[in-house]
mmCIF file of C-alpha atoms and ligand atoms in Angstrom:
data_model
loop_
_atom_site.group_PDB
_atom_site.id
_atom_site.type_symbol
_atom_site.label_atom_id
_atom_site.label_comp_id
_atom_site.label_asym_id
_atom_site.label_seq_id
_atom_site.Cartn_x
_atom_site.Cartn_y
_atom_site.Cartn_z
ATOM 1 C CA MET A 274 121.180 66.303 111.272
ATOM 2 C CA PRO A 275 119.543 65.213 108.036
ATOM 3 C CA VAL A 276 118.773 61.533 107.640
ATOM 4 C CA THR A 277 121.276 59.468 105.576
ATOM 5 C CA ARG A 278 120.642 57.005 102.793
ATOM 6 C CA GLU A 279 122.487 54.370 104.888
ATOM 7 C CA GLU A 280 120.052 54.923 107.859
ATOM 8 C CA VAL A 281 117.041 54.631 105.479
ATOM 9 C CA THR A 282 118.394 51.525 103.821
ATOM 10 C CA GLN A 283 119.110 49.850 107.036
ATOM 11 C CA LEU A 284 115.849 50.572 108.727
ATOM 12 C CA ILE A 285 113.606 49.490 105.690
ATOM 13 C CA SER A 286 115.814 46.304 105.372
ATOM 14 C CA GLU A 287 115.141 45.406 108.970
ATOM 15 C CA LEU A 288 111.304 46.016 108.544
ATOM 16 C CA VAL A 289 111.169 43.996 105.340
ATOM 17 C CA LYS A 290 112.987 40.994 106.917
ATOM 18 C CA ILE A 291 110.195 40.617 109.443
ATOM 19 C CA ASP A 292 107.230 38.729 107.995
ATOM 20 C CA SER A 293 104.094 40.701 108.707
ATOM 21 C CA SER A 294 101.790 39.228 106.108
ATOM 22 C CA ASN A 295 98.129 39.818 106.987
ATOM 23 C CA PRO A 296 96.367 36.794 108.496
ATOM 24 C CA TRP A 297 93.023 38.087 107.186
ATOM 25 C CA LEU A 298 94.449 37.644 103.623
ATOM 26 C CA VAL A 299 96.529 34.613 104.281
ATOM 27 C CA PRO A 300 95.208 32.475 107.159
ATOM 28 C CA GLY A 301 97.882 31.399 109.413
ATOM 29 C CA SER A 302 100.431 34.107 108.588
ATOM 30 C CA PRO A 303 102.145 35.902 111.433
ATOM 31 C CA GLY A 304 100.531 39.374 111.265
ATOM 32 C CA GLU A 305 102.044 42.607 112.549
ATOM 33 C CA ASN A 306 103.036 42.049 116.166
ATOM 34 C CA GLU A 307 106.552 41.246 115.644
ATOM 35 C CA VAL A 308 107.255 44.213 113.430
ATOM 36 C CA ALA A 309 105.338 46.356 115.964
ATOM 37 C CA ASP A 310 107.644 45.116 118.705
ATOM 38 C CA TYR A 311 110.669 45.965 116.620
ATOM 39 C CA ILE A 312 109.334 49.460 116.028
ATOM 40 C CA ALA A 313 108.636 49.988 119.708
ATOM 41 C CA ARG A 314 112.151 48.930 120.693
ATOM 42 C CA TRP A 315 113.561 51.289 117.905
ATOM 43 C CA LEU A 316 111.526 54.212 119.196
ATOM 44 C CA ALA A 317 112.279 53.592 122.912
ATOM 45 C CA PRO A 318 115.634 55.428 123.196
ATOM 46 C CA LEU A 319 114.006 58.625 121.652
ATOM 47 C CA GLY A 320 112.091 59.230 124.850
ATOM 48 C CA VAL A 321 108.726 59.669 123.148
ATOM 49 C CA LYS A 322 105.619 58.021 124.401
ATOM 50 C CA VAL A 323 105.132 54.537 122.758
ATOM 51 C CA TRP A 324 102.345 52.101 123.223
ATOM 52 C CA GLN A 325 100.320 49.404 121.439
ATOM 53 C CA ASP A 326 96.508 49.335 121.117
ATOM 54 C CA GLU A 327 94.917 45.948 120.724
ATOM 55 C CA VAL A 328 92.645 46.045 117.673
ATOM 56 C CA GLU A 329 91.543 42.485 117.091
ATOM 57 C CA ASP A 330 92.626 38.871 117.817
ATOM 58 C CA GLY A 331 95.826 40.127 119.644
ATOM 59 C CA ARG A 332 96.860 42.171 116.689
ATOM 60 C CA LYS A 333 98.056 45.682 117.786
ATOM 61 C CA ASN A 334 98.561 49.161 116.324
ATOM 62 C CA LEU A 335 101.839 50.704 117.282
ATOM 63 C CA ILE A 336 101.280 54.290 118.521
ATOM 64 C CA ALA A 337 103.895 56.911 119.358
ATOM 65 C CA MET A 338 103.490 60.447 120.443
ATOM 66 C CA LEU A 339 105.782 63.441 120.869
ATOM 67 C CA PRO A 340 103.879 65.738 123.246
ATOM 68 C CA GLY A 341 103.825 69.427 122.211
ATOM 69 C CA SER A 342 104.021 72.302 124.682
ATOM 70 C CA GLY A 343 100.478 73.318 123.952
ATOM 71 C CA GLY A 344 98.614 75.740 121.766
ATOM 72 C CA GLY A 345 99.630 74.166 118.342
ATOM 73 C CA LYS A 346 97.879 71.809 115.887
ATOM 74 C CA SER A 347 98.547 68.088 116.201
ATOM 75 C CA LEU A 348 99.344 65.851 113.381
ATOM 76 C CA VAL A 349 99.562 62.062 112.717
ATOM 77 C CA LEU A 350 101.852 60.279 110.279
ATOM 78 C CA ASN A 351 99.999 57.069 109.252
ATOM 79 C CA ALA A 352 101.509 54.039 107.536
ATOM 80 C CA HIS A 353 100.523 50.358 107.661
ATOM 81 C CA MET A 354 102.665 47.478 109.065
ATOM 82 C CA ASP A 355 100.963 44.542 107.346
ATOM 83 C CA THR A 356 101.741 43.218 103.875
ATOM 84 C CA VAL A 357 100.013 40.865 101.513
ATOM 85 C CA GLY A 358 101.235 37.266 101.106
ATOM 86 C CA TYR A 359 104.100 36.234 99.024
ATOM 87 C CA GLU A 360 103.316 32.887 97.439
ATOM 88 C CA SER A 361 103.972 34.396 93.915
ATOM 89 C CA TRP A 362 107.550 35.378 94.737
ATOM 90 C CA LYS A 363 110.075 33.082 93.051
ATOM 91 C CA ILE A 364 112.914 34.934 94.860
ATOM 92 C CA GLU A 365 113.090 35.418 98.515
ATOM 93 C CA ALA A 366 110.447 38.043 99.495
ATOM 94 C CA LEU A 367 111.857 38.766 102.885
ATOM 95 C CA VAL A 368 115.505 39.292 101.882
ATOM 96 C CA PRO A 369 115.896 42.894 100.983
ATOM 97 C CA ARG A 370 118.050 43.598 97.855
ATOM 98 C CA ILE A 371 119.462 46.895 96.718
ATOM 99 C CA GLU A 372 120.107 47.717 93.064
ATOM 100 C CA GLY A 373 120.946 51.254 92.280
ATOM 101 C CA ASP A 374 118.424 53.537 93.903
ATOM 102 C CA TYR A 375 115.890 50.886 94.528
ATOM 103 C CA LEU A 376 115.297 48.567 97.567
ATOM 104 C CA TYR A 377 113.460 45.498 96.573
ATOM 105 C CA GLY A 378 111.416 43.300 98.936
ATOM 106 C CA LEU A 379 108.019 42.468 100.137
ATOM 107 C CA GLY A 380 106.294 45.625 101.511
ATOM 108 C CA SER A 381 109.430 47.774 100.757
ATOM 109 C CA SER A 382 107.145 50.335 99.244
ATOM 110 C CA ASP A 383 103.682 49.178 100.558
ATOM 111 C CA ASP A 384 104.148 50.223 103.237
ATOM 112 C CA LYS A 385 107.405 49.565 105.256
ATOM 113 C CA GLY A 386 109.396 52.240 103.399
ATOM 114 C CA HIS A 387 106.755 54.667 104.798
ATOM 115 C CA CYS A 388 106.769 53.193 108.291
ATOM 116 C CA ALA A 389 110.538 53.849 108.234
ATOM 117 C CA ALA A 390 109.999 57.416 106.939
ATOM 118 C CA ALA A 391 107.549 58.095 109.852
ATOM 119 C CA MET A 392 110.018 56.606 112.372
ATOM 120 C CA LEU A 393 112.961 58.631 111.079
ATOM 121 C CA THR A 394 110.874 61.811 110.890
ATOM 122 C CA LEU A 395 110.037 61.447 114.600
ATOM 123 C CA LYS A 396 113.704 60.826 115.358
ATOM 124 C CA ALA A 397 114.785 63.860 113.540
ATOM 125 C CA LEU A 398 112.271 66.009 115.409
ATOM 126 C CA VAL A 399 113.420 64.683 118.722
ATOM 127 C CA GLN A 400 117.070 65.150 117.888
ATOM 128 C CA SER A 401 116.558 68.692 116.772
ATOM 129 C CA GLY A 402 115.717 69.530 120.395
ATOM 130 C CA GLU A 403 113.251 72.131 119.159
ATOM 131 C CA HIS A 404 109.900 72.093 121.041
ATOM 132 C CA LEU A 405 106.848 71.995 118.955
ATOM 133 C CA LYS A 406 103.538 73.392 120.187
ATOM 134 C CA GLY A 407 101.351 70.618 118.792
ATOM 135 C CA ASP A 408 101.657 66.870 119.469
ATOM 136 C CA VAL A 409 103.144 64.728 116.745
ATOM 137 C CA TRP A 410 101.751 61.196 116.485
ATOM 138 C CA LEU A 411 102.791 58.035 114.708
ATOM 139 C CA GLY A 412 99.854 55.825 113.910
ATOM 140 C CA LEU A 413 101.450 52.656 112.469
ATOM 141 C CA VAL A 414 98.444 50.422 111.901
ATOM 142 C CA ILE A 415 97.529 46.837 111.222
ATOM 143 C CA ASP A 416 95.315 45.375 108.430
ATOM 144 C CA GLU A 417 95.296 48.085 105.762
ATOM 145 C CA GLU A 418 95.522 45.096 103.285
ATOM 146 C CA GLY A 419 92.480 43.528 104.866
ATOM 147 C CA THR A 420 89.521 45.403 106.355
ATOM 148 C CA SER A 421 91.494 48.519 107.571
ATOM 149 C CA SER A 422 90.594 47.721 111.197
ATOM 150 C CA GLY A 423 93.832 49.409 112.302
ATOM 151 C CA SER A 424 93.091 52.832 110.951
ATOM 152 C CA MET A 425 89.493 52.489 112.095
ATOM 153 C CA ASP A 426 90.593 51.814 115.616
ATOM 154 C CA PHE A 427 93.001 54.704 115.562
ATOM 155 C CA CYS A 428 90.297 57.140 114.420
ATOM 156 C CA ARG A 429 87.960 55.872 117.118
ATOM 157 C CA ARG A 430 90.561 56.539 119.902
ATOM 158 C CA TYR A 431 92.303 59.707 118.812
ATOM 159 C CA HIS A 432 91.522 62.910 117.022
ATOM 160 C CA PRO A 433 94.586 64.886 115.700
ATOM 161 C CA ASP A 434 94.157 68.077 113.705
ATOM 162 C CA GLY A 435 95.733 66.666 110.611
ATOM 163 C CA ALA A 436 96.793 63.331 109.023
ATOM 164 C CA ILE A 437 99.378 62.470 106.430
ATOM 165 C CA VAL A 438 98.553 58.918 105.129
ATOM 166 C CA MET A 439 101.654 57.486 103.535
ATOM 167 C CA GLU A 440 101.330 55.274 100.486
ATOM 168 C CA ALA A 441 103.596 55.196 97.359
ATOM 169 C CA SER A 442 102.717 58.194 95.129
ATOM 170 C CA GLY A 443 105.907 59.863 94.202
ATOM 171 C CA LEU A 444 106.908 62.941 96.107
ATOM 172 C CA ASN A 445 105.210 65.498 93.890
ATOM 173 C CA ASN A 446 101.839 63.703 93.830
ATOM 174 C CA VAL A 447 99.803 64.620 96.869
ATOM 175 C CA CYS A 448 96.643 62.525 96.883
ATOM 176 C CA VAL A 449 93.618 64.574 97.697
ATOM 177 C CA THR A 450 90.836 62.178 96.689
ATOM 178 C CA HIS A 451 90.249 58.538 95.815
ATOM 179 C CA GLN A 452 87.346 56.409 94.796
ATOM 180 C CA GLY A 453 85.347 54.316 97.314
ATOM 181 C CA PHE A 454 84.289 50.761 96.479
ATOM 182 C CA GLY A 455 81.845 48.052 97.224
ATOM 183 C CA TRP A 456 82.003 44.279 96.984
ATOM 184 C CA LEU A 457 78.574 43.253 95.936
ATOM 185 C CA ASP A 458 76.872 39.901 95.481
ATOM 186 C CA VAL A 459 74.334 40.077 92.683
ATOM 187 C CA ILE A 460 72.025 37.204 93.292
ATOM 188 C CA VAL A 461 69.604 35.871 90.600
ATOM 189 C CA TYR A 462 67.039 33.259 91.495
ATOM 190 C CA GLY A 463 65.522 30.699 89.206
ATOM 191 C CA ARG A 464 63.389 27.621 89.859
ATOM 192 C CA PRO A 465 65.197 24.219 89.969
ATOM 193 C CA ALA A 466 63.560 21.598 87.844
ATOM 194 C CA HIS A 467 64.389 18.460 85.842
ATOM 195 C CA GLY A 468 66.381 19.445 82.773
ATOM 196 C CA CYS A 469 63.530 18.142 80.479
ATOM 197 C CA ALA A 470 60.882 20.237 82.146
ATOM 198 C CA PRO A 471 61.270 23.697 80.657
ATOM 199 C CA GLU A 472 57.687 24.591 81.499
ATOM 200 C CA VAL A 473 58.660 24.423 85.158
ATOM 201 C CA GLY A 474 62.332 25.370 85.383
ATOM 202 C CA ILE A 475 63.526 28.904 85.455
ATOM 203 C CA ASP A 476 67.230 29.253 84.363
ATOM 204 C CA ALA A 477 69.043 31.512 86.896
ATOM 205 C CA ILE A 478 72.266 31.431 84.855
ATOM 206 C CA HIS A 479 70.538 32.464 81.649
ATOM 207 C CA HIS A 480 68.998 35.410 83.557
ATOM 208 C CA MET A 481 72.376 36.285 85.105
ATOM 209 C CA GLY A 482 73.865 36.440 81.596
ATOM 210 C CA GLU A 483 71.424 39.202 80.781
ATOM 211 C CA VAL A 484 72.473 41.073 83.892
ATOM 212 C CA VAL A 485 76.236 40.659 83.197
ATOM 213 C CA THR A 486 75.865 41.975 79.617
ATOM 214 C CA ARG A 487 73.926 45.046 80.938
ATOM 215 C CA LEU A 488 76.530 45.745 83.732
ATOM 216 C CA HIS A 489 79.246 45.957 81.138
ATOM 217 C CA GLN A 490 76.958 48.143 78.967
ATOM 218 C CA LEU A 491 76.400 50.488 82.044
ATOM 219 C CA ASP A 492 80.252 50.641 82.503
ATOM 220 C CA ALA A 493 80.857 51.598 78.895
ATOM 221 C CA ALA A 494 77.823 53.974 78.495
ATOM 222 C CA LYS A 495 77.852 55.678 81.957
ATOM 223 C CA TYR A 496 81.113 55.267 83.862
ATOM 224 C CA ALA A 497 83.528 55.646 80.972
ATOM 225 C CA PRO A 498 82.139 59.066 79.680
ATOM 226 C CA THR A 499 81.855 60.499 83.143
ATOM 227 C CA ALA A 500 85.329 59.676 84.529
ATOM 228 C CA HIS A 501 86.342 61.719 87.614
ATOM 229 C CA PRO A 502 88.972 64.348 86.559
ATOM 230 C CA LEU A 503 91.382 62.947 89.166
ATOM 231 C CA ASN A 504 90.101 59.545 90.153
ATOM 232 C CA GLY A 505 89.547 58.282 86.646
ATOM 233 C CA LYS A 506 86.738 55.965 85.557
ATOM 234 C CA THR A 507 84.551 54.461 88.162
ATOM 235 C CA VAL A 508 85.956 50.956 88.891
ATOM 236 C CA PHE A 509 83.811 48.008 87.642
ATOM 237 C CA HIS A 510 84.723 44.435 86.985
ATOM 238 C CA THR A 511 83.180 41.072 87.553
ATOM 239 C CA GLY A 512 85.020 38.952 90.116
ATOM 240 C CA THR A 513 83.383 35.624 90.742
ATOM 241 C CA ILE A 514 80.361 33.566 89.578
ATOM 242 C CA HIS A 515 78.683 30.527 90.976
ATOM 243 C CA GLY A 516 75.562 28.828 90.014
ATOM 244 C CA GLY A 517 73.723 25.587 89.316
ATOM 245 C CA THR A 518 74.101 22.132 90.780
ATOM 246 C CA ASP A 519 74.579 19.706 87.871
ATOM 247 C CA TYR A 520 74.190 19.202 84.136
ATOM 248 C CA ALA A 521 70.666 17.853 84.342
ATOM 249 C CA THR A 522 68.941 20.435 86.449
ATOM 250 C CA TYR A 523 67.742 23.992 85.859
ATOM 251 C CA PRO A 524 69.842 26.218 88.038
ATOM 252 C CA GLY A 525 67.812 27.697 90.896
ATOM 253 C CA LYS A 526 70.412 30.302 91.929
ATOM 254 C CA CYS A 527 73.321 32.228 90.424
ATOM 255 C CA VAL A 528 75.633 34.557 92.398
ATOM 256 C CA LEU A 529 77.905 37.070 90.722
ATOM 257 C CA GLY A 530 80.588 38.799 92.748
ATOM 258 C CA ILE A 531 81.481 42.294 91.571
ATOM 259 C CA GLU A 532 83.818 45.076 92.582
ATOM 260 C CA ILE A 533 82.379 48.463 91.944
ATOM 261 C CA GLY A 534 83.660 52.043 92.649
ATOM 262 C CA THR A 535 82.036 55.182 94.002
ATOM 263 C CA GLN A 536 83.173 58.750 93.420
ATOM 264 C CA PRO A 537 83.138 61.740 95.913
ATOM 265 C CA GLY A 538 79.605 62.587 96.579
ATOM 266 C CA GLU A 539 78.344 59.062 95.871
ATOM 267 C CA THR A 540 77.589 56.156 98.150
ATOM 268 C CA ILE A 541 77.257 52.440 97.313
ATOM 269 C CA LYS A 542 73.509 53.112 97.221
ATOM 270 C CA ASN A 543 74.057 54.853 93.889
ATOM 271 C CA ARG A 544 75.475 51.746 92.476
ATOM 272 C CA VAL A 545 72.726 49.454 94.006
ATOM 273 C CA VAL A 546 69.984 51.654 92.394
ATOM 274 C CA GLU A 547 71.691 51.278 88.914
ATOM 275 C CA ILE A 548 71.805 47.473 89.327
ATOM 276 C CA GLU A 549 68.198 47.362 90.479
ATOM 277 C CA ASP A 550 67.350 49.408 87.375
ATOM 278 C CA ILE A 551 69.069 46.630 85.294
ATOM 279 C CA PHE A 552 66.842 44.102 87.110
ATOM 280 C CA HIS A 553 63.734 46.065 85.970
ATOM 281 C CA GLN A 554 65.071 45.967 82.284
ATOM 282 C CA VAL A 555 65.603 42.233 82.350
ATOM 283 C CA LYS A 556 62.162 41.673 83.975
ATOM 284 C CA VAL A 557 60.522 43.444 81.038
ATOM 285 C CA ILE A 558 61.836 40.635 78.846
ATOM 286 C CA TYR A 559 61.755 37.726 81.295
ATOM 287 C CA HIS A 560 58.738 38.193 83.557
ATOM 288 C CA ASP A 561 59.898 35.485 85.873
ATOM 289 C CA PHE A 562 63.133 37.230 86.536
ATOM 290 C CA HIS A 563 64.029 37.716 90.333
ATOM 291 C CA GLY A 564 67.254 39.270 91.562
ATOM 292 C CA GLU A 565 68.652 41.001 94.642
ATOM 293 C CA VAL A 566 71.858 42.839 95.585
ATOM 294 C CA LYS A 567 73.780 42.170 98.788
ATOM 295 C CA ILE A 568 76.558 44.540 100.055
ATOM 296 C CA THR A 569 79.473 42.422 101.382
ATOM 297 C CA LEU A 570 81.915 45.288 101.921
ATOM 298 C CA ASP A 571 81.389 49.035 101.435
ATOM 299 C CA ARG A 572 83.972 51.746 101.709
ATOM 300 C CA ASN A 573 83.346 55.502 101.066
ATOM 301 C CA PRO A 574 85.399 57.510 98.724
ATOM 302 C CA PHE A 575 87.921 60.097 99.981
ATOM 303 C CA GLU A 576 87.915 63.803 99.265
ATOM 304 C CA THR A 577 90.160 66.049 101.407
ATOM 305 C CA LYS A 578 88.425 68.770 103.457
ATOM 306 C CA GLY A 579 89.788 71.435 105.666
ATOM 307 C CA SER A 580 93.335 70.554 104.829
ATOM 308 C CA GLU A 581 94.348 73.997 103.511
ATOM 309 C CA ALA A 582 96.888 74.657 106.264
ATOM 310 C CA LEU A 583 98.342 71.211 105.902
ATOM 311 C CA TRP A 584 98.498 71.542 102.038
ATOM 312 C CA GLU A 585 100.230 74.914 102.388
ATOM 313 C CA ALA A 586 102.957 73.470 104.625
ATOM 314 C CA LEU A 587 103.386 70.246 102.710
ATOM 315 C CA SER A 588 103.307 71.632 99.218
ATOM 316 C CA ALA A 589 105.875 74.343 100.125
ATOM 317 C CA GLU A 590 108.297 71.574 101.457
ATOM 318 C CA VAL A 591 107.704 69.351 98.442
ATOM 319 C CA LEU A 592 108.736 72.289 96.172
ATOM 320 C CA ARG A 593 111.756 73.159 98.295
ATOM 321 C CA VAL A 594 113.105 69.639 98.592
ATOM 322 C CA THR A 595 112.356 68.262 95.144
ATOM 323 C CA GLY A 596 112.526 71.544 93.124
ATOM 324 C CA GLN A 597 109.181 70.710 91.504
ATOM 325 C CA PRO A 598 105.761 71.814 92.612
ATOM 326 C CA ALA A 599 103.241 69.530 94.342
ATOM 327 C CA ARG A 600 100.448 68.312 92.190
ATOM 328 C CA ARG A 601 96.932 67.474 93.484
ATOM 329 C CA VAL A 602 96.179 63.959 92.284
ATOM 330 C CA GLY A 603 93.578 61.336 92.842
ATOM 331 C CA GLU A 604 93.459 57.463 92.686
ATOM 332 C CA ASN A 605 90.906 54.978 91.494
ATOM 333 C CA SER A 606 91.943 52.668 94.280
ATOM 334 C CA TRP A 607 90.781 52.915 97.897
ATOM 335 C CA GLY A 608 92.994 53.652 100.882
ATOM 336 C CA ASP A 609 92.931 54.406 104.642
ATOM 337 C CA ALA A 610 92.928 58.126 103.900
ATOM 338 C CA ALA A 611 89.080 57.972 103.572
ATOM 339 C CA LEU A 612 88.800 56.804 107.135
ATOM 340 C CA PHE A 613 90.837 59.637 108.616
ATOM 341 C CA GLN A 614 88.907 62.217 106.545
ATOM 342 C CA GLU A 615 85.541 60.580 107.494
ATOM 343 C CA ALA A 616 86.509 60.907 111.171
ATOM 344 C CA GLY A 617 86.742 64.684 110.471
ATOM 345 C CA ILE A 618 90.591 64.732 110.441
ATOM 346 C CA PRO A 619 91.869 66.987 107.506
ATOM 347 C CA THR A 620 93.917 64.424 105.496
ATOM 348 C CA LEU A 621 96.460 64.333 102.683
ATOM 349 C CA GLU A 622 98.242 61.345 101.238
ATOM 350 C CA LEU A 623 101.889 61.229 100.030
ATOM 351 C CA GLY A 624 104.697 58.776 99.610
ATOM 352 C CA ALA A 625 107.874 57.912 97.987
ATOM 353 C CA ALA A 626 108.081 56.441 94.433
ATOM 354 C CA GLY A 627 107.716 52.748 94.313
ATOM 355 C CA ALA A 628 106.157 49.989 92.139
ATOM 356 C CA ASN A 629 105.019 46.382 91.787
ATOM 357 C CA PHE A 630 102.825 46.453 94.828
ATOM 358 C CA HIS A 631 101.348 43.128 95.885
ATOM 359 C CA ALA A 632 103.770 41.413 93.362
ATOM 360 C CA PRO A 633 107.244 40.191 93.147
ATOM 361 C CA GLN A 634 109.964 42.793 92.499
ATOM 362 C CA GLU A 635 108.225 45.449 94.717
ATOM 363 C CA TRP A 636 110.537 48.287 95.222
ATOM 364 C CA VAL A 637 110.849 51.604 96.851
ATOM 365 C CA SER A 638 113.117 54.535 95.857
ATOM 366 C CA LEU A 639 115.711 55.121 98.534
ATOM 367 C CA PRO A 640 116.530 58.707 97.580
ATOM 368 C CA ASP A 641 112.751 59.468 97.679
ATOM 369 C CA VAL A 642 112.464 58.130 101.298
ATOM 370 C CA VAL A 643 115.460 60.377 102.286
ATOM 371 C CA LYS A 644 113.716 63.315 100.759
ATOM 372 C CA LEU A 645 110.343 62.341 102.218
ATOM 373 C CA VAL A 646 111.738 62.518 105.734
ATOM 374 C CA GLU A 647 113.072 65.967 105.041
ATOM 375 C CA ILE A 648 109.675 66.997 103.639
ATOM 376 C CA LEU A 649 107.841 65.667 106.641
ATOM 377 C CA GLU A 650 110.148 67.051 109.287
ATOM 378 C CA VAL A 651 109.764 70.589 108.095
ATOM 379 C CA THR A 652 106.106 70.232 107.212
ATOM 380 C CA ILE A 653 105.475 69.162 110.819
ATOM 381 C CA ARG A 654 107.383 72.086 112.195
ATOM 382 C CA ARG A 655 105.315 74.486 110.123
ATOM 383 C CA PHE A 656 101.926 72.820 110.864
ATOM 384 C CA CYS A 657 102.389 72.024 114.552
ATOM 385 C CA ASN A 658 103.781 75.406 115.584
HETATM 386 ZN ZN1 ZN B 1153 99.492 50.139 101.285
#
């Protein structure tokens, strides 16, 4: 029995109503456990295996598994249960609102609409009564909006033969690659001294200015002309800057926080080498220049591998259900797909249309979620048999 729009609307609404904002982003916020408990209760009548894996600080992934009869490939549907905070919402973030084809609410698209799609797909598979050869997993994880500890934990414990990571993309856009990124501290050291002692003081902020200018020149001269055909230009922007102690003293230290991308085949080391090259350029002009780079967070890029069978099944269903072919797309932003692929699990990313992620007026397309369930159900039949 195909899923109905009413079922989809009701389930996403129930998930949106439960505050699962990420405590790593917004200290003191409730996290994912209440929504995980709701999902566990919802899945219980299906008779599938359901359990929760503690990841950190009492926060738990919600795992479900429909065991196959053996001899087929297994697949996981991955979506994340956490949301960002909602201080910027002037209207109620946790009260779902339906207008036309859109359901508005915090996390409706990112990523509760996709948690709902995964749950309804498993229900459809169970209710069909048809036995699959391979196991079907739900990996509904915590902390995608933070440090991705939920998907990391899943990939440490389990190893299915394929993964569909679900994030908003539009049904014809199958994501096969995305950029990695690093959060780097660029630290420039000076020498503190009395403001009237230029022969002693070394101005860390002045030297940092030279670095910042050259970073933007690197962005324009190197990243812009060599944009990845699917992932776009390598991400670069400055984020934070701190330096100096007071008006009257030469600043002894200046710290610049930047976000910088990596493309498939690269690691954050590539970016660090470029920044160290900038240091050498500045040192030619200012012999007393001294800088270093510290990596705060580093995530590798995603490029799907070994996913031919999954692509074949998924793209055929996208075409059948939507009437339009699936396109291979990339993204300049990072997602959990990289972690599944890095664990050796052939991975593709797909989701319903949606917009305004991490912002008020976030919405998900209800007809897309209905179609997504249909696409996933048949894709799994093809892939796991
Ligand atoms: Zn997301």
